[in-house]
Coordinates of C-alpha atoms in Angstrom, one line a residue:
M1 CA -0.3 -13.0 -39.5
S2 CA -2.4 -10.4 -37.5
A3 CA -3.3 -7.1 -39.0
A4 CA -4.1 -3.8 -37.4
D5 CA -5.9 -0.8 -39.0
R6 CA -4.5 2.6 -38.2
Y7 CA -6.2 5.9 -38.9
I8 CA -3.7 8.6 -39.6
P9 CA -4.5 12.3 -40.0
T10 CA -2.9 14.0 -43.0
E11 CA -3.4 17.2 -45.0
L12 CA -5.7 15.2 -47.3
G13 CA -7.8 13.8 -44.5
T14 CA -7.5 10.7 -42.3
L15 CA -6.0 7.8 -44.1
R16 CA -6.8 4.2 -43.1
V17 CA -3.7 2.0 -43.4
R18 CA -3.6 -1.8 -42.7
V19 CA -0.4 -2.7 -40.9
T20 CA 0.6 -6.4 -41.0
G21 CA 3.8 -8.3 -40.1
T22 CA 7.2 -7.4 -38.7
G23 CA 10.5 -6.4 -40.2
P24 CA 11.6 -3.7 -42.6
A25 CA 8.7 -1.5 -43.7
M26 CA 7.0 -1.8 -47.1
L27 CA 4.4 0.8 -47.9
L28 CA 1.9 0.0 -50.6
W29 CA -0.2 2.7 -52.4
P30 CA -2.8 1.5 -55.0
S31 CA -4.3 2.9 -58.2
L32 CA -7.3 5.2 -58.6
L33 CA -10.6 3.5 -57.7
M34 CA -8.8 0.9 -55.8
D35 CA -8.2 0.5 -52.0
H36 CA -5.7 -1.4 -49.8
T37 CA -7.1 -4.8 -50.9
L38 CA -5.4 -4.4 -54.3
W39 CA -2.3 -5.6 -52.3
D40 CA -3.8 -8.6 -50.5
A41 CA -1.6 -11.1 -52.3
Q42 CA 1.5 -9.0 -51.6
V43 CA 0.6 -8.6 -47.9
A44 CA 0.1 -12.3 -47.6
H45 CA 3.5 -13.0 -49.2
F46 CA 5.7 -10.3 -47.7
S47 CA 4.3 -9.8 -44.2
A48 CA 6.2 -12.8 -42.8
R49 CA 9.4 -10.8 -43.4
F50 CA 8.3 -7.2 -43.7
T51 CA 6.0 -4.8 -41.9
T52 CA 3.5 -4.2 -44.8
I53 CA 1.5 -0.9 -44.7
A54 CA -1.3 -1.1 -47.2
V55 CA -2.9 2.3 -47.8
D56 CA -6.5 3.4 -48.5
P57 CA -5.5 6.5 -50.5
P58 CA -7.2 9.9 -50.1
G59 CA -10.9 9.6 -50.8
H60 CA -10.9 5.9 -51.2
G61 CA -11.9 2.9 -49.0
A62 CA -12.2 3.8 -45.3
S63 CA -10.2 7.0 -45.7
T64 CA -11.8 10.4 -45.3
P65 CA -13.8 11.4 -48.4
L66 CA -12.2 14.2 -50.5
D67 CA -13.8 17.6 -50.9
R68 CA -11.1 19.2 -53.1
P69 CA -8.3 18.3 -55.6
F70 CA -4.7 17.7 -54.4
T71 CA -1.2 17.9 -55.6
F72 CA 1.3 15.0 -55.8
E73 CA 3.5 16.8 -53.3
Q74 CA 0.6 16.7 -50.8
C75 CA 0.2 13.0 -51.3
A76 CA 4.0 12.5 -50.8
Q77 CA 3.7 14.5 -47.6
G78 CA 0.9 12.0 -46.6
V79 CA 3.3 9.1 -47.1
G80 CA 5.8 10.9 -44.8
R81 CA 3.1 11.4 -42.2
I82 CA 2.2 7.7 -42.3
L83 CA 5.8 6.8 -41.7
D84 CA 6.2 9.4 -38.9
T85 CA 3.1 8.2 -37.1
L86 CA 4.2 4.6 -37.3
E87 CA 7.7 5.7 -36.1
I88 CA 9.4 4.3 -39.3
E89 CA 12.5 6.0 -40.6
R90 CA 12.8 4.4 -44.0
A91 CA 10.6 2.1 -46.1
H92 CA 10.4 0.2 -49.3
I93 CA 7.8 2.1 -51.5
V94 CA 5.5 0.0 -53.7
G95 CA 2.9 1.8 -55.8
N96 CA 0.5 1.1 -58.7
S97 CA -0.4 3.8 -61.2
W98 CA -1.4 6.7 -58.9
G99 CA 0.7 4.9 -56.3
A100 CA 3.6 4.7 -58.7
M101 CA 3.4 8.4 -59.4
I102 CA 3.3 9.2 -55.7
G103 CA 6.0 6.8 -54.9
A104 CA 8.2 8.4 -57.5
T105 CA 7.4 11.9 -56.1
F106 CA 8.2 10.7 -52.6
C107 CA 11.5 9.1 -53.7
A108 CA 12.6 12.3 -55.4
L109 CA 11.6 14.7 -52.6
Y110 CA 12.5 12.5 -49.6
P111 CA 15.3 10.1 -50.6
E112 CA 16.5 9.7 -47.1
R113 CA 13.2 8.0 -46.2
V114 CA 13.4 5.3 -49.0
L115 CA 15.0 1.9 -49.1
T116 CA 13.9 0.9 -52.5
A117 CA 11.0 1.7 -54.9
V118 CA 8.9 -0.6 -57.0
L119 CA 6.7 1.5 -59.3
M120 CA 4.1 -0.4 -61.3
N121 CA 1.9 0.7 -64.2
G122 CA 2.9 4.3 -63.8
T123 CA 3.8 7.3 -65.9
A124 CA 6.0 10.4 -65.7
S125 CA 4.1 12.2 -68.4
P126 CA 1.1 14.5 -68.3
A127 CA -2.2 13.3 -69.6
G128 CA -2.8 13.6 -73.3
V129 CA -5.9 15.1 -74.9
R130 CA -7.7 11.8 -75.4
Q131 CA -7.1 10.6 -71.8
R132 CA -8.4 14.0 -70.5
L133 CA -11.5 13.8 -72.6
E134 CA -12.2 10.2 -71.8
Y135 CA -11.9 10.6 -68.0
G136 CA -13.8 13.9 -68.1
A137 CA -16.7 12.1 -69.8
L138 CA -16.5 9.2 -67.3
L139 CA -16.8 11.7 -64.4
V140 CA -19.8 13.4 -65.9
L141 CA -21.6 10.1 -66.5
A142 CA -20.7 8.8 -63.1
R143 CA -22.1 12.0 -61.5
I144 CA -25.3 11.7 -63.5
L145 CA -25.8 8.0 -62.6
G146 CA -24.7 8.5 -59.0
G147 CA -21.7 6.2 -59.1
F148 CA -20.0 3.6 -61.1
R149 CA -22.8 1.5 -62.4
G150 CA -23.6 -0.7 -65.4
P151 CA -21.6 0.5 -68.5
L152 CA -19.4 2.7 -66.4
T153 CA -18.1 -0.3 -64.4
R154 CA -17.4 -2.0 -67.7
S155 CA -15.5 1.1 -68.9
A156 CA -13.3 1.0 -65.7
L157 CA -12.7 -2.7 -66.2
D158 CA -11.7 -2.1 -69.9
A159 CA -9.3 0.6 -68.7
F160 CA -7.7 -1.5 -66.0
L161 CA -7.8 -5.1 -67.3
G162 CA -6.6 -6.6 -70.6
P163 CA -8.0 -9.3 -72.7
T164 CA -6.1 -12.1 -71.0
T165 CA -7.3 -11.2 -67.5
M166 CA -10.9 -10.6 -68.7
R167 CA -10.8 -14.1 -70.4
T168 CA -8.9 -16.2 -67.9
R169 CA -8.9 -14.6 -64.4
P170 CA -12.5 -14.3 -63.2
E171 CA -11.5 -13.7 -59.5
A172 CA -9.3 -10.7 -60.5
V173 CA -12.2 -9.3 -62.6
E174 CA -14.7 -9.7 -59.8
H175 CA -12.3 -8.1 -57.3
V176 CA -11.8 -5.0 -59.5
R177 CA -15.5 -4.8 -60.3
K178 CA -16.5 -4.9 -56.6
T179 CA -13.9 -2.3 -55.6
V180 CA -14.8 0.1 -58.4
R181 CA -18.5 0.0 -57.7
A182 CA -17.9 0.7 -54.0
N183 CA -16.4 4.1 -54.7
D184 CA -18.2 7.3 -53.7
I185 CA -18.2 9.4 -56.9
R186 CA -18.5 12.7 -54.9
S187 CA -15.1 11.9 -53.3
V188 CA -13.1 10.0 -56.0
R189 CA -13.9 12.6 -58.7
H190 CA -11.4 14.9 -57.0
A191 CA -8.8 12.2 -57.1
V192 CA -9.5 11.4 -60.7
R193 CA -9.1 15.1 -61.7
S194 CA -5.9 15.4 -59.7
V195 CA -4.3 12.3 -61.2
V196 CA -5.5 12.5 -64.8
P197 CA -6.2 16.0 -66.3
Q198 CA -4.2 17.9 -63.7
R199 CA -1.3 15.4 -63.6
P200 CA 2.1 17.2 -63.8
D201 CA 5.0 16.3 -66.1
Q202 CA 7.3 14.6 -63.7
R203 CA 10.2 13.7 -66.0
Q204 CA 12.6 16.3 -64.6
L205 CA 11.6 15.6 -61.0
L206 CA 12.2 11.8 -61.5
A207 CA 15.8 12.5 -62.6
R208 CA 16.5 13.3 -58.9
I209 CA 15.7 9.8 -57.7
S210 CA 18.8 8.1 -56.3
T211 CA 17.4 5.0 -54.6
P212 CA 17.2 1.6 -56.3
T213 CA 14.1 1.6 -58.5
L214 CA 12.2 -1.2 -60.3
I215 CA 9.6 0.0 -62.8
I216 CA 7.1 -2.6 -64.0
G217 CA 4.5 -2.4 -66.8
G218 CA 1.9 -4.7 -68.3
S219 CA 2.1 -5.7 -72.0
E220 CA -1.7 -5.3 -72.3
D221 CA -2.0 -2.0 -70.3
S222 CA -4.1 0.4 -72.4
T223 CA -4.0 3.2 -69.8
F224 CA -0.2 3.4 -69.6
P225 CA 1.1 1.2 -72.5
P226 CA 4.6 -0.2 -72.4
A227 CA 6.1 2.7 -74.3
E228 CA 4.9 5.1 -71.7
V229 CA 6.2 3.0 -68.8
E230 CA 9.5 2.7 -70.6
E231 CA 9.7 6.5 -70.8
M232 CA 9.2 6.7 -67.1
A233 CA 12.0 4.2 -66.6
R234 CA 14.3 6.3 -68.7
A235 CA 13.6 9.3 -66.5
V236 CA 14.8 7.5 -63.4
P237 CA 18.6 7.2 -63.2
G238 CA 19.6 3.5 -63.1
A239 CA 16.0 2.2 -63.0
E240 CA 15.4 -1.4 -63.8
L241 CA 12.5 -2.2 -66.2
S242 CA 10.3 -5.2 -66.6
I243 CA 7.2 -5.6 -68.8
M244 CA 5.0 -8.5 -67.8
A245 CA 3.3 -10.4 -70.5
G246 CA -0.4 -11.2 -70.5
A247 CA -1.4 -8.6 -67.9
A248 CA -2.5 -5.0 -67.9
H249 CA -2.9 -2.1 -65.4
L250 CA -3.4 -3.9 -62.1
L251 CA -0.6 -6.3 -62.0
A252 CA -0.7 -6.9 -58.3
V253 CA -4.2 -8.6 -58.6
E254 CA -3.9 -9.9 -62.1
V255 CA -0.6 -11.8 -61.8
P256 CA 0.2 -11.7 -58.1
D257 CA 2.6 -14.6 -57.9
A258 CA 4.7 -13.2 -60.8
V259 CA 4.8 -9.8 -59.2
N260 CA 5.8 -11.2 -55.8
T261 CA 8.7 -13.2 -57.4
L262 CA 9.9 -10.1 -59.3
I263 CA 9.8 -8.0 -56.2
D264 CA 11.6 -10.7 -54.2
D265 CA 14.4 -10.9 -56.8
F266 CA 14.7 -7.1 -56.8
L267 CA 14.9 -6.7 -53.0
G268 CA 17.3 -9.6 -52.8
R269 CA 19.7 -7.7 -55.1
H270 CA 19.3 -4.4 -53.3
R271 CA 19.6 -5.1 -49.6
P272 CA 20.0 -1.8 -47.7
S273 CA 23.4 -1.1 -46.2
R274 CA 21.7 0.1 -43.0

């Protein structure tokens, strides 16, 4: 299946998106420190039936580096700009962590643009004191070292991947390590600040979501443990919830086949009426 890269101007810079396949649109937004390749297995699986749009989010991958923080509303506007540029009226929204939060924001603010939502490893809650301190220290050390090197890469792996993946999925570990180390700390520090210490409490906003929504967590996710994912699911009216055993914060690359099966089942039960 052929793929084409598009470079789309938004308020948060030009975003590179990889468009593959034909059919109903499926937009995929990854986690902090990840790029569109987080979704390689999903693109390979779904692009025979869907137009997959895998995003390099602001400040990541081949998108324009960030020079300031942002709001979740600005990110949601960026999703709308992508769809407008590609002349897509409605899309299935799939997001991981940062992508789950932006997907939820987009669903709440622009319900007429959404077919269904799959929100993975996300939260609706503001960052706690410990998480703010941990990520603040991570940014300081990364700035001193000039990037994610040595022990900082290990810290990111520990935050994103659980013991099962670290022990049994070397290809997933290497994928995450390589992507984390490729980040420009001068750019991604603005994203980290926006998504962690400055993250809003979205629980009231998520109560406005009216589209079919599947929320997925990982049993070994230390960043957003199952209880936090469950709280997010309670905030979304009628949301379905699934906690995947033996995986952590980057389910799409840790257990891609299981994720694809879960999404297939969800989409099969929520076919759009138009």
